[in-house]
Amino acid sequence: MARITLSLDRPTGNFWIDTGLVVLIQQFGEGEHEAEEVLRKLVDRLVQKTGKSGVYFDQATGQFREYEKVNWVYPTNLFIKVSGVAPKIEIQINGKKEKFFTQPPVFDLSLKLRKSKNPCDICGDVVPLTDAKMWMYPFVVEPGKFGTFYPGTKRGLKLCARCALAGLAGYLGWLWKAQGRNALHFFIFHADLREMKRLHEEVLRPLQTKGSGGGTAPVAFFGPYLHETTLGLLLALFAHVPESDRLSETARRLLATLLGASAEAPPSAVTLYAVTGKPGQAFNMQALREFSRLQPLYRLYEQWRQRLQEIAPNPHQRLVDVFRQFQQRRDGDTETLWRDRIARAILEFDDPLPFVEQFLFEARAREEHPRPLTPGTLDVLNHYIQEVLGMEEQFRRTLAGFGHTLGAAAHEHNEMGLLYSLRNARNPEDFYRVLNDAQFRLEITVPEALLQLERGERIAGVPWGRVKTLLAIYAMNAYLRRSAPQTETSQPTEQEE
């Protein structure tokens, strides 16, 4: 009878299998275990009653009896397609022959290990192997759905008993968030096994949403796209580092250490794997991304909070509001594509400005009652531009000041079209032509710093397109602020001016 050995000192390096190993060690502890016993207990945790009933024919009494139907828990049932089985008997009812179970069907999984020994495709151990099924490892055994992820495994994956059972346990270690039939996201944190175990026990488990059909992942906001929901997850997680009403002080310190927010030397880097697909009869995977720069992302989050502290009593919530705003209602649905693109740029430390510009001109400015960006948005962008994109602070301030003047003057002269011309400039010649128009039609002076086009089509060392985009954002936001009713929330912050 097969036995498996569980140890925190034997990671595989595979994010799914290692997550399952953590789950196995949490439940069974380190050491040797009977494989069949482990399998039976895992199945018990993954099967639940559906609330429906069926009938089977009891051969001992010759009567039909009811039984409570069970199925794999959602969303595991999108991946594990093994049905309940039981012997059947043919019985004639009203002249028609029908087949009935002779006992309640059992949702059973089995490990069929070969007698010969070969290297496991995941851990490399030379032991008896089994052909991987989807219930063991969803990413490689359905080439039609996941073949592009591991194209080299079309021969079929061969797993040892330990990795096969860890694969099944992996379903119990993920965080997930569902949006009806539109999207299912799931998230897996991966690092050293010991740190993973502590992260699961002390941080993720206490924070998990329970009793909700929408999922177990706590998120600040979410949508049908991967990056926006991933950013929503990370913001919700980051909020517990400075203070927390749900984590113990020990757990909070652990989280701070993992994210590089404490004086202690950070352990091995934590990586987040995020997967998105469309749920249906099965799971149609649409994206899988790896995010390994969580520590610099947390430092950026801390700096944003510090900047927003000057204008908002709850800087975390204001930051959430800043990112949440990039959506629009369309035909009864909420379109969040802009938010996803901005989130992707932030998560990858890329340039989010073109998507902010697009949102401002294509969504906000065309609303029935146009509004400026949520107060604090430009503070967040300004800090990002300086820290990540490396724009010199004085030049950024020059752009912000001129953009404000341009937007205010355009509003005074009812010249929104001029701002669209600025936004639509496709080369430096277009850009300077628009600025020239602005000088004459709005009677404003263009700062000298903008007039010096350098080698490589740069202005003050910045690609001219980025200068144009940022100026268009500043100007349109100033225009919309003057158009909107002056409420407390529409007032500009000092750093936006």
Short mmCIF file of C-alpha atoms in Angstrom, two decimals:
data_model
loop_
_atom_site.label_atom_id
_atom_site.label_comp_id
_atom_site.label_asym_id
_atom_site.label_seq_id
_atom_site.Cartn_x
_atom_site.Cartn_y
_atom_site.Cartn_z
CA MET A 1 0.00 0.00 0.00
CA ALA A 2 1.48 3.36 -1.05
CA ARG A 3 2.71 5.81 1.53
CA ILE A 4 3.74 9.42 1.09
CA THR A 5 6.24 11.51 3.03
CA LEU A 6 5.37 15.13 3.78
CA SER A 7 8.08 17.59 4.73
CA LEU A 8 8.41 21.37 4.72
CA ASP A 9 11.98 20.83 3.53
CA ARG A 10 10.88 19.29 0.22
CA PRO A 11 9.22 21.93 -1.97
CA THR A 12 8.76 21.19 -5.66
CA GLY A 13 8.95 24.77 -6.95
CA ASN A 14 5.56 24.36 -8.61
CA PHE A 15 3.08 26.92 -7.27
CA TRP A 16 0.05 24.63 -7.42
CA ILE A 17 1.68 21.49 -5.99
CA ASP A 18 3.49 23.43 -3.25
CA THR A 19 0.19 25.03 -2.23
CA GLY A 20 -1.23 21.54 -1.96
CA LEU A 21 1.74 20.40 0.12
CA VAL A 22 1.07 23.22 2.57
CA VAL A 23 -2.57 22.13 2.81
CA LEU A 24 -1.54 18.49 3.35
CA ILE A 25 0.97 19.39 6.07
CA GLN A 26 -1.58 21.63 7.78
CA GLN A 27 -4.07 18.79 7.88
CA PHE A 28 -1.87 15.71 8.39
CA GLY A 29 1.45 17.05 9.66
CA GLU A 30 4.93 16.21 8.52
CA GLY A 31 5.95 12.55 8.26
CA GLU A 32 4.74 9.38 6.53
CA HIS A 33 1.08 8.87 5.74
CA GLU A 34 -1.06 6.26 4.08
CA ALA A 35 -1.92 7.58 0.60
CA GLU A 36 -5.42 6.09 0.48
CA GLU A 37 -6.31 7.58 3.87
CA VAL A 38 -5.09 11.03 2.74
CA LEU A 39 -7.09 10.71 -0.48
CA ARG A 40 -10.28 9.73 1.33
CA LYS A 41 -10.08 12.69 3.73
CA LEU A 42 -9.38 15.15 0.92
CA VAL A 43 -12.41 13.90 -1.03
CA ASP A 44 -14.56 14.29 2.10
CA ARG A 45 -13.57 17.95 2.26
CA LEU A 46 -14.20 18.54 -1.44
CA VAL A 47 -17.66 16.98 -1.64
CA GLN A 48 -20.83 18.52 -0.23
CA LYS A 49 -24.56 17.91 -0.25
CA THR A 50 -26.46 19.67 -3.02
CA GLY A 51 -29.82 19.85 -1.23
CA LYS A 52 -31.38 17.58 -3.83
CA SER A 53 -32.34 13.92 -3.47
CA GLY A 54 -32.35 10.83 -5.69
CA VAL A 55 -33.57 7.25 -5.37
CA TYR A 56 -31.78 3.93 -5.42
CA PHE A 57 -33.16 0.38 -5.33
CA ASP A 58 -32.36 -1.45 -2.11
CA GLN A 59 -31.97 -5.09 -3.17
CA ALA A 60 -32.09 -6.31 0.43
CA THR A 61 -35.61 -4.95 1.04
CA GLY A 62 -36.81 -4.76 -2.56
CA GLN A 63 -37.76 -1.10 -2.06
CA PHE A 64 -36.75 2.27 -3.51
CA ARG A 65 -35.01 4.55 -1.02
CA GLU A 66 -34.07 8.20 -1.13
CA TYR A 67 -30.53 9.47 -0.77
CA GLU A 68 -29.07 12.95 -0.53
CA LYS A 69 -27.20 13.91 -3.69
CA VAL A 70 -23.66 15.31 -3.36
CA ASN A 71 -21.26 17.03 -5.74
CA TRP A 72 -17.85 18.65 -5.75
CA VAL A 73 -17.85 22.02 -4.02
CA TYR A 74 -17.94 25.09 -6.26
CA PRO A 75 -15.72 26.07 -8.05
CA THR A 76 -13.85 22.75 -7.77
CA ASN A 77 -16.68 21.15 -9.74
CA LEU A 78 -15.50 23.15 -12.78
CA PHE A 79 -12.25 21.16 -12.72
CA ILE A 80 -13.05 17.80 -11.13
CA LYS A 81 -15.42 15.97 -13.43
CA VAL A 82 -15.44 12.57 -11.76
CA SER A 83 -19.06 11.51 -11.13
CA GLY A 84 -20.48 9.43 -8.34
CA VAL A 85 -20.62 5.73 -9.18
CA ALA A 86 -22.52 2.71 -7.86
CA PRO A 87 -23.71 -0.67 -9.27
CA LYS A 88 -26.95 -0.48 -11.25
CA ILE A 89 -29.85 -2.84 -11.72
CA GLU A 90 -32.48 -2.88 -14.49
CA ILE A 91 -36.07 -2.78 -13.24
CA GLN A 92 -39.30 -2.79 -15.26
CA ILE A 93 -41.68 0.03 -14.31
CA ASN A 94 -45.01 0.55 -16.12
CA GLY A 95 -43.83 -1.73 -18.88
CA LYS A 96 -40.53 0.15 -19.36
CA LYS A 97 -37.10 -1.03 -18.28
CA GLU A 98 -35.07 1.51 -16.32
CA LYS A 99 -31.70 1.34 -14.59
CA PHE A 100 -31.32 2.33 -10.95
CA PHE A 101 -28.41 2.51 -8.53
CA THR A 102 -28.39 -0.28 -5.96
CA GLN A 103 -26.81 2.06 -3.39
CA PRO A 104 -26.09 5.80 -3.13
CA PRO A 105 -23.37 6.68 -5.67
CA VAL A 106 -19.96 7.38 -4.21
CA PHE A 107 -17.70 10.20 -5.39
CA ASP A 108 -14.49 8.27 -5.43
CA LEU A 109 -11.00 9.04 -6.71
CA SER A 110 -8.28 6.47 -6.98
CA LEU A 111 -4.52 6.41 -7.39
CA LYS A 112 -3.47 3.77 -9.89
CA LEU A 113 0.28 3.60 -9.47
CA ARG A 114 2.44 1.58 -11.84
CA LYS A 115 4.74 -1.07 -10.39
CA SER A 116 7.82 0.22 -12.21
CA LYS A 117 9.68 3.28 -10.91
CA ASN A 118 10.37 6.40 -12.94
CA PRO A 119 11.07 10.09 -12.23
CA CYS A 120 8.01 12.16 -11.26
CA ASP A 121 7.45 15.02 -13.73
CA ILE A 122 7.02 17.50 -10.87
CA CYS A 123 9.41 16.56 -8.05
CA GLY A 124 11.79 14.18 -9.84
CA ASP A 125 11.51 11.39 -7.24
CA VAL A 126 12.06 7.94 -8.80
CA VAL A 127 9.02 6.07 -7.56
CA PRO A 128 5.89 4.34 -8.95
CA LEU A 129 3.91 6.90 -10.95
CA THR A 130 0.36 7.48 -12.09
CA ASP A 131 -1.05 9.20 -15.17
CA ALA A 132 -2.18 12.63 -14.03
CA LYS A 133 -5.88 13.39 -14.21
CA MET A 134 -7.49 16.78 -14.11
CA TRP A 135 -8.41 16.29 -10.45
CA MET A 136 -4.70 16.01 -9.65
CA TYR A 137 -3.43 19.00 -11.60
CA PRO A 138 -5.74 21.15 -13.69
CA PHE A 139 -3.12 23.02 -15.73
CA VAL A 140 -1.55 20.24 -17.76
CA VAL A 141 -3.87 17.34 -18.28
CA GLU A 142 -6.40 18.97 -20.57
CA PRO A 143 -4.32 20.06 -23.60
CA GLY A 144 -7.41 21.52 -25.28
CA LYS A 145 -7.79 23.96 -22.40
CA PHE A 146 -4.34 24.30 -20.90
CA GLY A 147 -1.97 22.83 -23.48
CA THR A 148 -0.43 26.18 -24.29
CA PHE A 149 0.66 26.54 -20.68
CA TYR A 150 2.76 23.38 -20.66
CA PRO A 151 2.94 22.37 -24.35
CA GLY A 152 5.62 19.79 -23.61
CA THR A 153 3.29 17.61 -21.62
CA LYS A 154 1.01 16.44 -24.41
CA ARG A 155 2.30 12.93 -23.75
CA GLY A 156 0.50 13.22 -20.43
CA LEU A 157 1.89 14.14 -17.05
CA LYS A 158 3.28 11.40 -14.80
CA LEU A 159 3.02 12.06 -11.07
CA CYS A 160 4.14 10.34 -7.91
CA ALA A 161 1.55 9.73 -5.18
CA ARG A 162 2.75 12.70 -3.12
CA CYS A 163 2.46 15.21 -5.98
CA ALA A 164 -0.86 13.73 -7.13
CA LEU A 165 -2.37 14.14 -3.67
CA ALA A 166 -0.81 17.59 -3.28
CA GLY A 167 -2.43 18.51 -6.60
CA LEU A 168 -5.82 17.54 -5.24
CA ALA A 169 -5.13 19.40 -1.99
CA GLY A 170 -4.24 22.47 -4.08
CA TYR A 171 -7.96 23.04 -4.66
CA LEU A 172 -8.28 23.64 -0.91
CA GLY A 173 -5.49 26.21 -0.75
CA TRP A 174 -6.45 28.81 -3.33
CA LEU A 175 -8.32 32.08 -2.94
CA TRP A 176 -11.03 32.69 -5.50
CA LYS A 177 -13.46 35.38 -6.58
CA ALA A 178 -16.39 34.75 -8.92
CA GLN A 179 -18.46 37.21 -10.92
CA GLY A 180 -21.44 35.12 -11.89
CA ARG A 181 -20.97 33.48 -15.27
CA ASN A 182 -18.69 36.25 -16.49
CA ALA A 183 -15.47 35.46 -14.69
CA LEU A 184 -13.79 33.32 -12.10
CA HIS A 185 -10.47 34.50 -10.70
CA PHE A 186 -8.27 32.48 -8.45
CA PHE A 187 -5.10 33.40 -6.64
CA ILE A 188 -2.17 31.44 -5.24
CA PHE A 189 0.72 32.84 -3.19
CA HIS A 190 4.00 31.00 -3.57
CA ALA A 191 7.30 31.13 -1.69
CA ASP A 192 9.30 28.98 0.69
CA LEU A 193 7.06 26.21 2.10
CA ARG A 194 7.53 27.29 5.73
CA GLU A 195 6.67 30.90 4.95
CA MET A 196 3.73 29.74 2.84
CA LYS A 197 2.39 27.65 5.71
CA ARG A 198 2.63 30.62 8.09
CA LEU A 199 1.08 32.93 5.48
CA HIS A 200 -1.86 30.55 5.05
CA GLU A 201 -2.40 29.91 8.75
CA GLU A 202 -1.80 33.35 10.20
CA VAL A 203 -2.84 35.73 7.42
CA LEU A 204 -4.88 34.29 4.56
CA ARG A 205 -7.17 32.04 6.55
CA PRO A 206 -8.27 34.77 9.02
CA LEU A 207 -8.86 37.16 6.12
CA GLN A 208 -10.78 34.77 3.88
CA THR A 209 -14.35 35.64 3.10
CA LYS A 210 -16.58 32.85 4.35
CA GLY A 211 -20.12 31.82 3.56
CA SER A 212 -20.24 33.79 0.34
CA GLY A 213 -21.06 32.39 -3.10
CA GLY A 214 -18.89 35.11 -4.59
CA GLY A 215 -15.66 33.60 -3.37
CA THR A 216 -13.11 33.52 -0.60
CA ALA A 217 -10.78 36.29 -1.74
CA PRO A 218 -11.17 39.61 0.10
CA VAL A 219 -10.86 42.36 -2.52
CA ALA A 220 -11.10 46.15 -2.48
CA PHE A 221 -12.85 46.01 -5.88
CA PHE A 222 -13.21 43.52 -8.67
CA GLY A 223 -14.44 43.06 -12.21
CA PRO A 224 -14.33 40.57 -15.07
CA TYR A 225 -10.65 41.19 -15.82
CA LEU A 226 -7.60 39.72 -14.15
CA HIS A 227 -5.43 42.74 -13.37
CA GLU A 228 -8.10 44.94 -11.81
CA THR A 229 -9.18 42.14 -9.48
CA THR A 230 -5.57 41.31 -8.64
CA LEU A 231 -4.92 44.93 -7.69
CA GLY A 232 -8.13 44.88 -5.64
CA LEU A 233 -6.87 41.79 -3.81
CA LEU A 234 -3.46 43.30 -3.08
CA LEU A 235 -4.90 46.60 -1.84
CA ALA A 236 -7.17 44.67 0.53
CA LEU A 237 -4.16 42.69 1.76
CA PHE A 238 -1.85 45.70 2.06
CA ALA A 239 -4.36 47.52 4.25
CA HIS A 240 -3.68 45.07 7.09
CA VAL A 241 0.03 45.89 7.35
CA PRO A 242 -0.16 49.31 9.08
CA GLU A 243 -3.05 48.22 11.32
CA SER A 244 -5.59 45.44 11.36
CA ASP A 245 -8.78 44.55 13.17
CA ARG A 246 -8.68 40.97 11.88
CA LEU A 247 -5.06 39.88 12.18
CA SER A 248 -3.08 39.23 15.33
CA GLU A 249 -0.03 41.35 15.97
CA THR A 250 2.15 38.34 15.09
CA ALA A 251 0.32 37.83 11.80
CA ARG A 252 0.53 41.52 10.97
CA ARG A 253 4.29 41.49 11.58
CA LEU A 254 4.63 38.39 9.39
CA LEU A 255 2.76 40.10 6.58
CA ALA A 256 4.90 43.21 6.99
CA THR A 257 8.07 41.12 6.80
CA LEU A 258 6.92 39.23 3.70
CA LEU A 259 6.14 42.52 1.98
CA GLY A 260 9.41 44.13 3.03
CA ALA A 261 7.63 46.66 5.23
CA SER A 262 9.49 45.90 8.45
CA ALA A 263 13.07 46.33 9.59
CA GLU A 264 13.53 42.56 9.58
CA ALA A 265 15.29 41.07 6.60
CA PRO A 266 12.59 39.88 4.20
CA PRO A 267 12.50 36.14 3.58
CA SER A 268 12.32 34.66 0.11
CA ALA A 269 10.17 36.77 -2.18
CA VAL A 270 6.47 36.03 -2.32
CA THR A 271 5.01 35.50 -5.77
CA LEU A 272 1.35 35.80 -6.62
CA TYR A 273 -0.17 33.70 -9.40
CA ALA A 274 -3.50 34.96 -10.70
CA VAL A 275 -5.71 33.01 -13.08
CA THR A 276 -8.88 34.17 -14.80
CA GLY A 277 -11.35 32.18 -16.83
CA LYS A 278 -14.96 31.92 -17.75
CA PRO A 279 -16.99 29.44 -15.71
CA GLY A 280 -19.57 27.29 -17.42
CA GLN A 281 -19.87 23.54 -17.61
CA ALA A 282 -16.07 23.65 -17.30
CA PHE A 283 -13.47 26.36 -16.74
CA ASN A 284 -12.22 28.16 -19.84
CA MET A 285 -8.92 29.71 -18.80
CA GLN A 286 -8.28 33.09 -20.40
CA ALA A 287 -5.21 34.38 -18.58
CA LEU A 288 -2.55 33.33 -16.12
CA ARG A 289 -0.13 35.91 -14.77
CA GLU A 290 2.74 35.85 -12.32
CA PHE A 291 3.42 38.89 -10.10
CA SER A 292 6.72 38.72 -8.29
CA ARG A 293 7.32 42.37 -7.37
CA LEU A 294 5.00 42.54 -4.39
CA GLN A 295 7.56 44.17 -2.10
CA PRO A 296 8.21 47.25 -4.30
CA LEU A 297 4.47 47.42 -4.93
CA TYR A 298 3.81 47.56 -1.20
CA ARG A 299 6.41 50.33 -0.78
CA LEU A 300 4.59 52.28 -3.48
CA TYR A 301 1.32 51.70 -1.61
CA GLU A 302 2.89 53.05 1.59
CA GLN A 303 4.11 56.18 -0.19
CA TRP A 304 0.68 56.77 -1.74
CA ARG A 305 -0.92 56.54 1.68
CA GLN A 306 1.49 59.12 3.04
CA ARG A 307 0.70 61.55 0.22
CA LEU A 308 -3.05 61.06 0.52
CA GLN A 309 -2.92 61.52 4.28
CA GLU A 310 -2.75 65.26 3.66
CA ILE A 311 -6.13 65.34 1.91
CA ALA A 312 -8.13 62.38 3.21
CA PRO A 313 -8.92 61.13 6.73
CA ASN A 314 -8.77 57.54 5.43
CA PRO A 315 -5.94 57.47 2.87
CA HIS A 316 -6.35 53.75 2.14
CA GLN A 317 -10.01 54.19 1.23
CA ARG A 318 -9.18 57.24 -0.89
CA LEU A 319 -6.57 55.19 -2.76
CA VAL A 320 -9.16 52.48 -3.34
CA ASP A 321 -11.61 55.12 -4.60
CA VAL A 322 -8.97 56.49 -6.97
CA PHE A 323 -8.51 53.12 -8.68
CA ARG A 324 -12.14 52.06 -8.46
CA GLN A 325 -13.34 55.11 -10.41
CA PHE A 326 -12.05 53.88 -13.78
CA GLN A 327 -15.31 52.29 -14.84
CA GLN A 328 -18.47 53.35 -16.67
CA ARG A 329 -22.06 52.16 -16.86
CA ARG A 330 -23.01 51.04 -20.37
CA ASP A 331 -26.36 49.54 -21.32
CA GLY A 332 -26.96 48.38 -17.79
CA ASP A 333 -23.48 46.85 -17.41
CA THR A 334 -20.36 48.23 -15.82
CA GLU A 335 -17.38 48.46 -18.19
CA THR A 336 -14.07 48.25 -16.31
CA LEU A 337 -11.61 47.78 -19.16
CA TRP A 338 -9.85 51.09 -18.34
CA ARG A 339 -9.38 50.00 -14.73
CA ASP A 340 -7.92 46.70 -15.83
CA ARG A 341 -5.43 48.36 -18.16
CA ILE A 342 -4.39 50.89 -15.52
CA ALA A 343 -4.07 48.10 -12.95
CA ARG A 344 -1.93 46.07 -15.34
CA ALA A 345 0.41 49.01 -15.86
CA ILE A 346 0.70 49.55 -12.10
CA LEU A 347 1.30 45.86 -11.34
CA GLU A 348 3.97 45.70 -14.03
CA PHE A 349 5.49 49.11 -13.17
CA ASP A 350 4.65 50.32 -16.66
CA ASP A 351 3.03 53.55 -17.90
CA PRO A 352 -0.68 53.91 -16.96
CA LEU A 353 -1.03 57.46 -18.35
CA PRO A 354 -2.43 56.58 -21.83
CA PHE A 355 -5.29 54.65 -20.21
CA VAL A 356 -6.05 57.43 -17.73
CA GLU A 357 -6.13 59.86 -20.66
CA GLN A 358 -8.41 57.53 -22.61
CA PHE A 359 -10.78 57.17 -19.67
CA LEU A 360 -10.91 60.91 -19.05
CA PHE A 361 -11.63 61.84 -22.68
CA GLU A 362 -13.72 58.85 -23.79
CA ALA A 363 -15.71 58.22 -20.61
CA ARG A 364 -15.73 61.09 -18.12
CA ALA A 365 -15.86 64.00 -20.57
CA ARG A 366 -18.75 62.38 -22.46
CA GLU A 367 -20.94 61.71 -19.43
CA GLU A 368 -24.23 63.54 -19.20
CA HIS A 369 -22.87 65.38 -16.20
CA PRO A 370 -19.09 65.24 -16.64
CA ARG A 371 -16.98 65.05 -13.50
CA PRO A 372 -13.27 65.51 -12.91
CA LEU A 373 -11.15 62.68 -11.59
CA THR A 374 -11.64 61.70 -7.96
CA PRO A 375 -9.63 64.04 -5.71
CA GLY A 376 -6.28 62.46 -5.02
CA THR A 377 -6.00 60.85 -8.46
CA LEU A 378 -3.39 63.31 -9.66
CA ASP A 379 -1.51 62.98 -6.37
CA VAL A 380 -1.32 59.23 -6.98
CA LEU A 381 -0.27 59.68 -10.61
CA ASN A 382 2.24 62.41 -9.82
CA HIS A 383 4.00 60.23 -7.29
CA TYR A 384 4.01 57.28 -9.70
CA ILE A 385 5.40 59.43 -12.51
CA GLN A 386 8.23 60.59 -10.31
CA GLU A 387 9.10 57.31 -8.56
CA VAL A 388 8.48 54.74 -11.30
CA LEU A 389 8.66 56.61 -14.60
CA GLY A 390 11.49 58.84 -13.39
CA MET A 391 10.12 62.21 -14.49
CA GLU A 392 11.94 65.16 -12.95
CA GLU A 393 9.77 66.85 -10.29
CA GLN A 394 10.22 70.46 -11.46
CA PHE A 395 9.26 69.62 -15.05
CA ARG A 396 6.23 67.67 -13.80
CA ARG A 397 5.17 70.72 -11.80
CA THR A 398 5.61 72.92 -14.86
CA LEU A 399 3.35 70.59 -16.84
CA ALA A 400 0.78 70.50 -14.05
CA GLY A 401 0.69 74.29 -13.77
CA PHE A 402 0.41 74.85 -17.52
CA GLY A 403 -2.17 72.08 -17.85
CA HIS A 404 -4.29 73.73 -15.19
CA THR A 405 -4.02 77.09 -16.96
CA LEU A 406 -4.82 75.51 -20.32
CA GLY A 407 -7.87 73.65 -19.01
CA ALA A 408 -9.22 76.68 -17.17
CA ALA A 409 -8.77 78.92 -20.22
CA ALA A 410 -10.36 76.33 -22.51
CA HIS A 411 -13.37 76.22 -20.22
CA GLU A 412 -13.61 80.02 -20.11
CA HIS A 413 -13.55 80.18 -23.92
CA ASN A 414 -15.70 77.05 -24.37
CA GLU A 415 -12.89 75.35 -26.29
CA MET A 416 -13.09 71.71 -25.30
CA GLY A 417 -12.31 70.83 -28.93
CA LEU A 418 -8.85 72.26 -28.45
CA LEU A 419 -8.23 69.74 -25.67
CA TYR A 420 -9.33 66.89 -27.95
CA SER A 421 -6.92 68.20 -30.60
CA LEU A 422 -4.19 68.06 -27.97
CA ARG A 423 -5.17 64.55 -27.01
CA ASN A 424 -5.22 63.44 -30.67
CA ALA A 425 -1.78 64.83 -31.54
CA ARG A 426 0.11 62.01 -33.29
CA ASN A 427 3.57 63.53 -33.55
CA PRO A 428 5.58 66.48 -32.20
CA GLU A 429 4.48 68.69 -35.12
CA ASP A 430 0.81 68.12 -34.24
CA PHE A 431 1.59 68.76 -30.59
CA TYR A 432 3.28 72.11 -31.21
CA ARG A 433 0.57 73.14 -33.67
CA VAL A 434 -2.04 72.68 -30.94
CA LEU A 435 0.04 74.61 -28.41
CA ASN A 436 0.43 77.41 -30.94
CA ASP A 437 -3.35 77.51 -31.43
CA ALA A 438 -3.81 77.63 -27.66
CA GLN A 439 -1.50 80.61 -27.36
CA PHE A 440 -3.52 82.67 -29.86
CA ARG A 441 -7.07 81.47 -29.16
CA LEU A 442 -6.83 81.29 -25.38
CA GLU A 443 -4.24 84.02 -24.92
CA ILE A 444 -1.98 81.95 -22.72
CA THR A 445 1.79 81.56 -22.73
CA VAL A 446 3.40 78.17 -23.31
CA PRO A 447 6.27 77.53 -20.86
CA GLU A 448 9.67 77.61 -22.48
CA ALA A 449 10.51 74.15 -21.08
CA LEU A 450 7.90 72.63 -23.42
CA LEU A 451 9.25 74.26 -26.52
CA GLN A 452 12.63 72.54 -26.62
CA LEU A 453 12.33 69.32 -28.60
CA GLU A 454 15.44 67.25 -28.02
CA ARG A 455 17.09 64.40 -29.81
CA GLY A 456 14.94 61.28 -29.89
CA GLU A 457 11.73 63.38 -29.87
CA ARG A 458 12.05 64.11 -26.16
CA ILE A 459 11.07 67.18 -24.19
CA ALA A 460 13.11 67.79 -21.02
CA GLY A 461 14.32 64.21 -21.34
CA VAL A 462 10.78 62.80 -21.47
CA PRO A 463 9.28 61.14 -24.57
CA TRP A 464 7.11 63.78 -26.23
CA GLY A 465 4.08 61.44 -26.22
CA ARG A 466 4.18 61.10 -22.46
CA VAL A 467 4.44 64.88 -22.11
CA LYS A 468 1.41 65.30 -24.39
CA THR A 469 -0.60 62.66 -22.53
CA LEU A 470 0.14 64.09 -19.10
CA LEU A 471 -0.62 67.64 -20.25
CA ALA A 472 -3.92 66.46 -21.76
CA ILE A 473 -4.87 64.80 -18.45
CA TYR A 474 -4.06 67.90 -16.40
CA ALA A 475 -5.89 70.18 -18.81
CA MET A 476 -9.05 68.09 -19.25
CA ASN A 477 -9.29 67.49 -15.51
CA ALA A 478 -9.09 71.23 -14.86
CA TYR A 479 -11.74 71.82 -17.56
CA LEU A 480 -14.10 69.23 -16.05
CA ARG A 481 -13.57 70.57 -12.55
CA ARG A 482 -14.84 73.93 -13.67
CA SER A 483 -17.80 72.32 -15.42
CA ALA A 484 -18.88 70.27 -12.43
CA PRO A 485 -20.91 71.65 -9.51
CA GLN A 486 -18.47 72.76 -6.83
CA THR A 487 -18.84 70.23 -4.04
CA GLU A 488 -16.43 69.25 -1.33
CA THR A 489 -15.27 66.23 -3.32
CA SER A 490 -14.71 68.20 -6.53
CA GLN A 491 -12.33 70.66 -4.94
CA PRO A 492 -8.77 70.32 -6.17
CA THR A 493 -6.07 69.19 -3.81
CA GLU A 494 -2.98 71.30 -3.39
CA GLN A 495 -0.79 68.81 -5.24
CA GLU A 496 -3.14 68.67 -8.22
CA GLU A 497 -2.69 72.34 -8.92
#
